[in-house]
Amino acid sequence: MQDFIKIHSGDNVAVALKPLSSGTAAEIGGNTITLLEDIPQGHKFALADIPAGSSVIKYGCAIGMAKEPIKTGAWIHTHNLKTGLGDLLTYTYEKQETAVISTEERFFEGYRRPDGKVGVRNEIWIIPTVGCVNNIATALERMSKKYVGGTIDEVAAFPHPYGCSQMGDDQEYTRTILADLINHPNAGGVLVLGLGCENSSVAELKPYIGDYDENRVKFLVTQESEDEMADAMELIGQLAEYAGTFHREPVSCSELIIGMKCGGSDGLSGITANPTVGAFSDMLVSKGGTTILTEVPEMFGAETLLMNRCQNEETFEKTVDLINDFKNYFTSHNQTIYENPSPGNKKGGISTLEDKSLGCVQKSGSAPVVDVLKYGEPVRDKGLNLLSAPGNDLVASTALAASGAHIVLFTTGRGTPFACPVPTMKISTNTALSTKKSNWIDFNCGVLVEGTDMDTLKNEFFDFVIEVASGKKVKSEEAGFHDMAIFKQGVTL
């Protein structure tokens, strides 16, 4: 295993790949650097003297400015490094040509729906229109487990606290996300469970859903039922009978849609797991498939790397709006736009938002950006898409599912057990996490700094994603975890 890494030739820092002791001699680029203090795993140390006010460079880009003079071999972190980010910026489109070369077609075993869509799971979903019926939904989930088996992969309820006492965008978001999930092809059958007096009632929701298959989607308004449990179980039985008619068949990877997200990042995220997911994204796009990158606040400081990969001026302008609209969201709530790294991020070696963002966007690979999606907007174009959603893990991952992702790839350096409405694959940045939390982690990218090369790892990872798309359960599915969260911004009545 390497002890440290200089990521880019222009960097003036290196990253410790394991804990390094004060006095350690590091040979980098023909120079010997003696560490002046202990450097934790994932943290940075200076490769040259850095004057106060000068840029600290990592990934070949500035990740902030030195608060004070930093000596060669010194630890660089929040105590001596500050963000260089400000408020709204003016951007210029400097197009970077990034050609995608087509590669050999690959197939997974998926479920073809009558409307032509494809799912990677054949589940029955119980979706409440309002939080008031959450307990009914979860009780129905427990009672309906008897239907799991054969080609029915799972019965899952998705409780949430919204659907009433909301105004403006919040109410629109709730209706849009619920309709997106109702229409998601991973569900072979859906019971929409309403109360009857809520703002986002079944009647209000139907126009958002649009045309639907009456065999696949059933509705129950509990205030109109004498025995809602019995009536609901009868409908679920009908849905199970219908969903049971679907079977897996070979489907081209060109129809696969994959969401990309990270959380609980550490100093190795941008070195191991995120670049591996980026390499996967490029591979899938080369086979005609689709990927979606989100968590806009974790693009701040690295946004120009995405902007310059936009396929045309129109997509560039949409990306500028994506960034500035989110900055305006922060400032409209009297919040600074750069106080993002969490305590766990900082403990893992991330010092500033630029540091976090430059590692985060590694998940995008090198393909052109083909489109920018609004929150809740379904994906239209094959290739790499950007999606408007916050950094919050549950909200962003649910947004990816709502936009059409069959699977969410979730890289993490700290670990997390959560799941979203679709299979949520946990990818560790370091081997220690994979070993400690083997009940959470599905794939370990820590081996990338332990002798495994990227070509080998990306191919192994692509094969693993194909297995999951073909029915292999990820750890959160094995545990029976299903979560969903909707973006809330405004007033609650």
C-alpha atoms as one frame of an Amber mdcrd trajectory, in Angstrom:
protein
   0.000   0.000   0.000   1.178   3.520  -0.789   1.794   5.780   2.203   0.743
   9.005   0.485  -0.285  10.376  -2.903   0.194  13.577  -4.878  -2.979  13.582
  -6.970  -2.049  16.129  -9.660   1.337  17.287 -10.906   0.434  20.891 -10.042
  -0.538  20.177  -6.432   1.327  21.713  -3.498  -0.113  19.137  -1.082  -0.093
  15.366  -0.778  -2.635  13.140   0.963  -1.767  10.552   3.596  -3.166   7.151
   2.648  -2.519   5.840   6.160  -1.658   7.594   9.438   1.834   9.070   9.170
   4.022  10.028  12.123   5.917  13.250  12.677   9.465  12.882  11.396   8.497
  10.526   8.559  10.548  11.175   5.403   8.367  11.313   2.283  10.017  10.938
  -1.135   7.902  12.866  -3.689   9.032  13.931  -7.138  12.699  13.472  -6.310
  12.431  15.575  -3.144  12.542  14.377   0.446   9.985  16.015   2.729  10.098
  15.498   6.471   6.711  15.625   8.174   6.582  18.226  10.930   3.620  16.636
  12.743   1.397  13.567  12.709  -0.833  13.365   9.606  -4.096  11.367   9.968
  -5.268   9.126   7.125  -6.955  11.128   4.362  -5.456  14.415   5.527  -3.104
  16.742   3.645   0.453  17.901   4.190   2.385  20.667   2.439   4.913  19.835
  -0.284   6.349  23.349  -0.234   6.196  26.477   1.871   2.826  28.180   1.304
   2.644  31.893   2.226  -0.387  33.259   4.055  -3.127  34.165   1.587  -1.769
  31.840  -1.119  -3.764  29.052  -2.733  -3.577  25.488  -1.505  -3.725  23.264
  -4.599  -5.245  19.759  -4.731  -6.669  17.946  -7.797  -4.791  20.654  -9.735
  -7.236  23.290  -8.428  -7.390  25.690  -5.491  -9.188  24.224  -2.475  -8.828
  27.405  -0.409  -6.280  29.863   0.931  -3.692  29.567   3.690  -4.776  31.442
   6.829  -1.153  31.678   7.919   2.270  30.710   6.555   2.425  26.915   6.152
   5.810  25.189   6.208   6.853  22.255   4.060   5.784  19.016   5.760   3.096
  20.675   7.896  -0.427  19.326   8.358  -3.003  21.316   6.365  -6.549  21.373
   7.645  -9.255  23.712   8.975  -6.865  25.338  11.462  -4.730  26.870   8.697
  -6.885  26.681   5.555 -10.022  28.660   4.675 -12.408  28.639   1.741 -11.888
  30.986  -1.161 -15.523  30.876  -2.238 -17.723  33.928  -2.419 -21.247  34.643
  -3.606 -22.634  34.645  -7.156 -20.071  34.466  -9.946 -20.058  35.258 -13.644
 -19.091  32.280 -15.776 -17.682  31.992 -19.292 -18.271  28.934 -21.456 -14.894
  27.436 -22.331 -15.966  24.214 -23.991 -13.817  21.188 -23.331 -14.080  18.561
 -26.035 -14.779  15.198 -24.415 -15.589  12.591 -27.018 -17.358   9.388 -25.999
 -16.196   6.340 -27.916 -18.844   3.614 -28.208 -17.952   0.285 -26.612 -19.339
  -3.234 -26.764 -22.971  -3.672 -25.754 -23.682  -5.315 -22.393 -26.912  -6.763
 -21.045 -28.580  -7.151 -17.659 -31.662  -9.156 -16.660 -34.519  -6.683 -16.170
 -38.303  -6.420 -16.173 -39.854  -5.025 -19.346 -43.087  -3.098 -18.653 -46.013
  -2.754 -21.093 -45.234   0.942 -21.630 -41.715   0.042 -22.790 -39.936   1.113
 -19.603 -37.583  -1.260 -17.811 -37.186  -2.015 -14.110 -34.347  -3.715 -12.229
 -36.752  -4.790  -9.468 -40.322  -6.101  -9.506 -41.708  -4.734  -6.248 -45.077
  -3.671  -4.876 -44.954  -0.149  -3.455 -47.379   1.386  -0.968 -47.205   5.162
  -1.316 -49.096   7.433   1.109 -50.360  10.743  -0.236 -50.069  12.250   3.253
 -48.246  11.515   6.507 -51.526  10.893   8.338 -51.770   7.387   6.815 -48.127
   6.407   7.324 -48.900   3.856  10.039 -51.524   2.221   7.863 -48.993   1.984
   5.039 -46.320   0.365   7.212 -48.862  -2.048   8.713 -49.926  -3.042   5.204
 -46.299  -3.632   4.290 -45.944  -6.098   7.170 -49.185  -7.875   6.284 -48.221
  -8.120   2.605 -44.851  -9.829   3.009 -46.639 -13.088   2.192 -46.671 -11.974
  -1.439 -42.871 -11.758  -1.663 -41.526 -14.648  -3.699 -41.498 -15.930  -7.228
 -40.845 -12.889  -9.381 -42.053 -10.396  -6.730 -38.902  -9.047  -5.111 -40.354
  -7.007  -2.237 -43.334  -5.140  -0.795 -42.299  -1.733   0.535 -44.111   1.243
   2.061 -42.696   4.744   1.754 -43.936   6.868   4.668 -43.236  10.617   4.649
 -44.471  13.594   6.720 -45.886  15.707   3.881 -48.930  15.970   1.600 -50.826
  18.551   3.668 -50.184  21.879   5.438 -47.831  22.811   2.605 -47.732  25.821
   0.326 -46.198  26.822  -3.011 -43.138  24.894  -4.168 -43.234  22.504  -1.213
 -46.672  21.232  -2.172 -45.641  20.984  -5.828 -42.509  19.068  -4.865 -44.518
  16.574  -2.828 -46.980  15.923  -5.627 -44.254  15.689  -8.250 -42.024  13.292
  -6.296 -44.947  11.050  -5.324 -46.114  10.907  -8.959 -42.565  10.135 -10.122
 -42.330   7.211  -7.713 -45.782   5.912  -8.656 -44.593   5.819 -12.270 -41.195
   4.248 -11.502 -40.641   0.974 -13.423 -38.982  -0.768 -10.443 -42.536  -1.109
  -9.081 -44.625  -3.803 -10.752 -47.611  -2.684  -8.697 -48.435   0.446  -6.655
 -51.078   1.131  -4.025 -51.632   4.877  -3.594 -53.000   5.338  -0.086 -54.867
   8.561   0.665 -56.693   9.996   3.650 -59.343  12.093   1.896 -59.065  15.626
   3.258 -55.407  16.408   2.495 -54.118  19.019   0.046 -52.345  16.419  -2.064
 -55.289  14.032  -2.212 -55.678  11.177  -4.662 -57.835  13.395  -6.873 -55.211
  16.172  -6.839 -52.396  13.707  -7.478 -53.882  11.962 -10.519 -53.123  14.775
 -13.014 -49.467  14.621 -11.914 -49.411  10.861 -12.467 -50.869  11.141 -15.967
 -51.952   8.045 -17.874 -51.533   4.855 -15.866 -52.217   1.127 -16.123 -55.223
   0.336 -13.914 -53.844  -3.157 -13.328 -50.589  -1.692 -12.013 -51.809   1.310
  -9.960 -54.640   1.093  -7.412 -56.027   3.869  -5.200 -57.637   3.774  -1.764
 -59.045   6.778   0.120 -59.229   5.566   3.706 -61.944   8.010   4.866 -64.221
   6.501   2.229 -63.634   2.921   3.380 -65.383   1.181   6.294 -62.435  -1.206
   6.719 -59.377   0.287   5.070 -57.103  -2.601   6.046 -59.318  -5.248   4.453
 -59.936  -3.133   1.355 -56.249  -2.338   0.982 -55.216  -5.985   1.330 -57.680
  -6.943  -1.376 -56.132  -4.362  -3.709 -52.601  -5.477  -2.831 -53.627  -9.041
  -3.657 -54.716  -7.853  -7.100 -51.444  -5.975  -7.550 -49.465  -9.060  -6.529
 -51.307 -11.176  -9.070 -50.492  -8.648 -11.798 -46.874  -8.083 -10.760 -46.330
 -11.832 -10.631 -46.794 -12.026 -14.398 -43.488 -10.214 -15.034 -40.223 -12.105
 -15.508 -36.652 -11.008 -16.051 -35.331 -10.885 -19.597 -32.121  -9.635 -21.234
 -32.073  -5.835 -21.544 -29.376  -3.656 -23.097 -27.338  -1.495 -20.724 -28.324
   1.406 -22.963 -31.615   1.382 -21.018 -29.933   1.489 -17.600 -30.201   4.730
 -15.593 -27.819   5.112 -12.657 -27.815   7.853  -9.999 -24.557   8.978  -8.378
 -24.252  10.402  -4.865 -21.721  10.562  -2.023 -22.062  11.071   1.720 -19.907
  10.870   4.801 -16.963  11.637   2.525 -13.356  11.493   3.660  -9.974  12.467
   2.276  -9.870   9.324   0.120 -13.288   9.865  -1.526 -11.825  11.852  -4.413
  -8.927   9.400  -4.787 -10.613   5.976  -4.737 -14.408   5.572  -4.754 -15.479
   8.716  -6.621 -13.027   8.245  -9.521 -14.149   4.601  -9.774 -17.776   5.682
 -10.062 -16.649   8.282 -12.631 -14.939   5.559 -14.653 -18.128   3.487 -14.401
 -20.188   6.459 -15.624 -17.948   6.837 -18.665 -18.259   3.103 -19.398 -22.038
   3.126 -19.132 -22.337   6.251 -21.305 -20.061   4.589 -23.881 -22.614   1.770
 -24.065 -25.505   4.182 -24.602 -26.612   4.306 -20.953 -27.502   7.175 -18.636
 -26.063   8.558 -15.405 -27.328  11.355 -13.146 -25.151  13.446 -10.824 -26.746
  15.558  -8.085 -26.049  17.337  -4.732 -25.585  20.835  -6.166 -24.043  22.462
  -3.040 -21.205  19.966  -3.403 -20.470  21.295  -6.872 -19.641  24.774  -5.532
 -15.961  25.395  -6.183 -15.783  22.729  -8.896 -18.703  23.836 -11.058 -16.564
  25.151 -13.923 -15.223  21.622 -14.505 -18.810  20.550 -15.248 -19.764  23.738
 -17.117 -16.913  23.383 -19.583 -17.995  19.814 -20.351 -21.524  20.881 -21.327
 -22.340  19.708 -24.832 -23.561  23.132 -25.970 -24.202  26.719 -24.868 -27.801
  25.991 -23.851 -26.720  23.243 -21.442 -23.989  25.528 -20.101 -26.560  28.253
 -19.323 -28.778  25.698 -17.580 -25.788  24.641 -15.471 -25.047  28.259 -14.546
 -28.677  28.631 -13.448 -28.435  25.355 -11.517 -25.496  26.690  -9.496 -26.699
  30.264  -9.003 -30.261  29.259  -8.141 -28.915  27.090  -5.327 -26.645  29.868
  -4.102 -29.661  32.198  -4.073 -31.556  29.569  -2.074 -28.826  29.710   0.577
 -28.631  33.483   0.726 -32.441  33.896   0.737 -32.399  31.977   4.032 -29.528
  34.139   5.340 -27.081  31.246   5.165 -23.530  31.282   3.843 -23.020  29.171
   0.752 -19.755  27.555   1.759 -20.291  26.150   5.292 -20.804  22.652   3.969
 -18.242  20.090   5.165 -19.754  18.121   8.060 -17.910  17.119  11.246 -17.443
  13.656   9.741 -16.049  15.153   6.525 -13.544  17.196   8.510 -12.495  14.263
  10.645 -11.886  12.323   7.437  -9.592  15.010   6.030 -11.844  17.373   4.052
 -11.089  20.978   5.002 -13.182  23.249   2.755 -16.149  23.068   0.408 -13.802
  23.309  -2.587 -11.892  20.310  -1.220 -15.153  18.400  -0.889 -16.579  19.498
  -4.244 -13.492  18.707  -6.300 -13.579  15.197  -4.868 -17.333  14.968  -5.339
 -17.347  15.783  -9.064 -14.894  12.948  -9.715 -18.054  10.813  -9.871 -18.979
  12.525 -13.147 -16.100  10.972 -15.057 -15.188  12.758 -18.289 -18.295  12.447
 -20.489 -20.088  15.556 -21.796 -22.979  16.953 -19.755 -26.051  16.419 -21.960
 -28.802  17.959 -19.835 -29.686  19.642 -16.542 -32.827  18.484 -14.720 -35.024
  20.395 -12.328 -35.910  18.764  -9.016 -38.422  15.998  -9.733 -37.963  16.203
 -13.506 -37.641  12.821 -15.286 -34.470  12.180 -17.250 -34.873  12.545 -21.026
 -31.468  12.297 -22.655 -29.003   9.427 -22.560 -25.565  10.308 -21.244 -24.427
  12.303 -18.201 -27.143  14.500 -16.631 -27.027  16.971 -13.738 -29.970  17.134
 -11.314 -31.033  19.948  -9.000 -31.197  18.614  -5.429 -29.488  19.393  -2.104
 -26.619  17.469  -0.571 -28.770  15.771   2.076 -28.334  12.044   1.521 -31.958
  10.934   1.769 -33.415  13.897  -0.146 -30.828  13.721  -2.948 -31.012   9.941
  -3.350 -34.831  10.041  -3.443 -34.550  12.782  -6.085 -32.321  10.533  -8.189
 -34.888   7.733  -7.976 -37.716  10.147  -8.821 -35.852  11.293 -11.941 -35.655
   7.692 -13.104 -32.534   6.127 -11.589 -32.849   2.347 -11.330 -29.963   2.153
  -8.854 -28.129   4.775  -6.773 -24.352   4.447  -6.358 -23.447   5.939  -2.987
 -19.781   6.427  -2.126 -18.811   6.915   1.513 -15.739   7.181   3.672 -17.610
   7.084   6.978 -20.430   4.616   6.265 -24.218   4.817   6.407 -27.017   2.209
   6.472 -29.795   4.226   4.779 -31.568   3.298   1.548 -33.719   5.171  -0.950
 -36.672   3.823  -2.982 -34.308   2.014  -5.394 -31.308  -0.241  -4.650 -28.749
   1.982  -2.908 -25.253   0.583  -3.315 -22.720   1.611  -0.641 -19.176   1.976
  -1.965 -16.378   2.446   0.562 -13.420   4.749  -0.028 -11.156   2.790   2.314
 -10.680  -0.859   3.188 -10.931  -0.303   6.950 -14.543   0.877   6.573 -15.396
  -2.050   4.305 -14.017  -4.468   6.895 -15.598  -2.798   9.925 -19.052  -2.261
   8.384 -19.356  -5.250   6.073 -23.094  -5.282   6.811 -23.379  -1.821   5.185
 -20.742  -1.800   2.444 -21.373  -3.491  -0.911 -18.133  -2.715  -2.758 -14.700
  -1.595  -1.578 -12.674   0.895  -3.616  -9.976   1.211  -0.965  -7.994  -1.422
  -2.870  -7.185   1.273  -5.439  -4.363   2.478  -3.156  -3.375  -1.065  -2.206
  -2.076  -2.279  -5.551  -5.239  -2.729  -7.652  -5.196  -0.647 -10.838  -8.155
   1.441 -12.070  -8.743  -0.625 -15.229  -9.159  -3.785 -13.169 -11.313  -2.133
 -10.513 -13.654  -0.310 -12.898 -14.347  -3.535 -14.793 -15.014  -5.421 -11.560
 -17.304  -2.601 -10.449 -19.195  -2.536 -13.748 -19.751  -6.294 -13.484 -21.033
  -5.832  -9.928 -23.531  -3.157 -10.975 -24.789  -5.509 -13.716 -25.287  -8.204
 -11.067 -27.310  -5.809  -8.907 -29.369  -4.681 -11.902 -30.051  -8.357 -12.601
 -31.388  -9.039  -9.103 -28.503  -9.320  -6.637 -29.594  -7.510  -3.472 -27.423
  -4.809  -1.946 -26.831  -4.831   1.815 -29.579  -2.295   2.614 -32.088  -4.402
   0.668 -31.023  -7.511   2.569 -31.657  -5.575   5.785 -35.128  -4.569   4.553
 -34.364  -0.839   4.534 -36.393   1.528   2.317 -36.369   5.301   2.852 -37.677
   8.333   1.019 -37.437  12.049   1.706 -38.865  15.108  -0.036 -37.176  18.515
  -0.301 -38.836  21.062   2.020 -38.066  24.768   1.780 -41.014  26.836   2.986
 -43.808  27.362   5.484 -45.702  24.595   7.241 -49.290  25.639   7.955
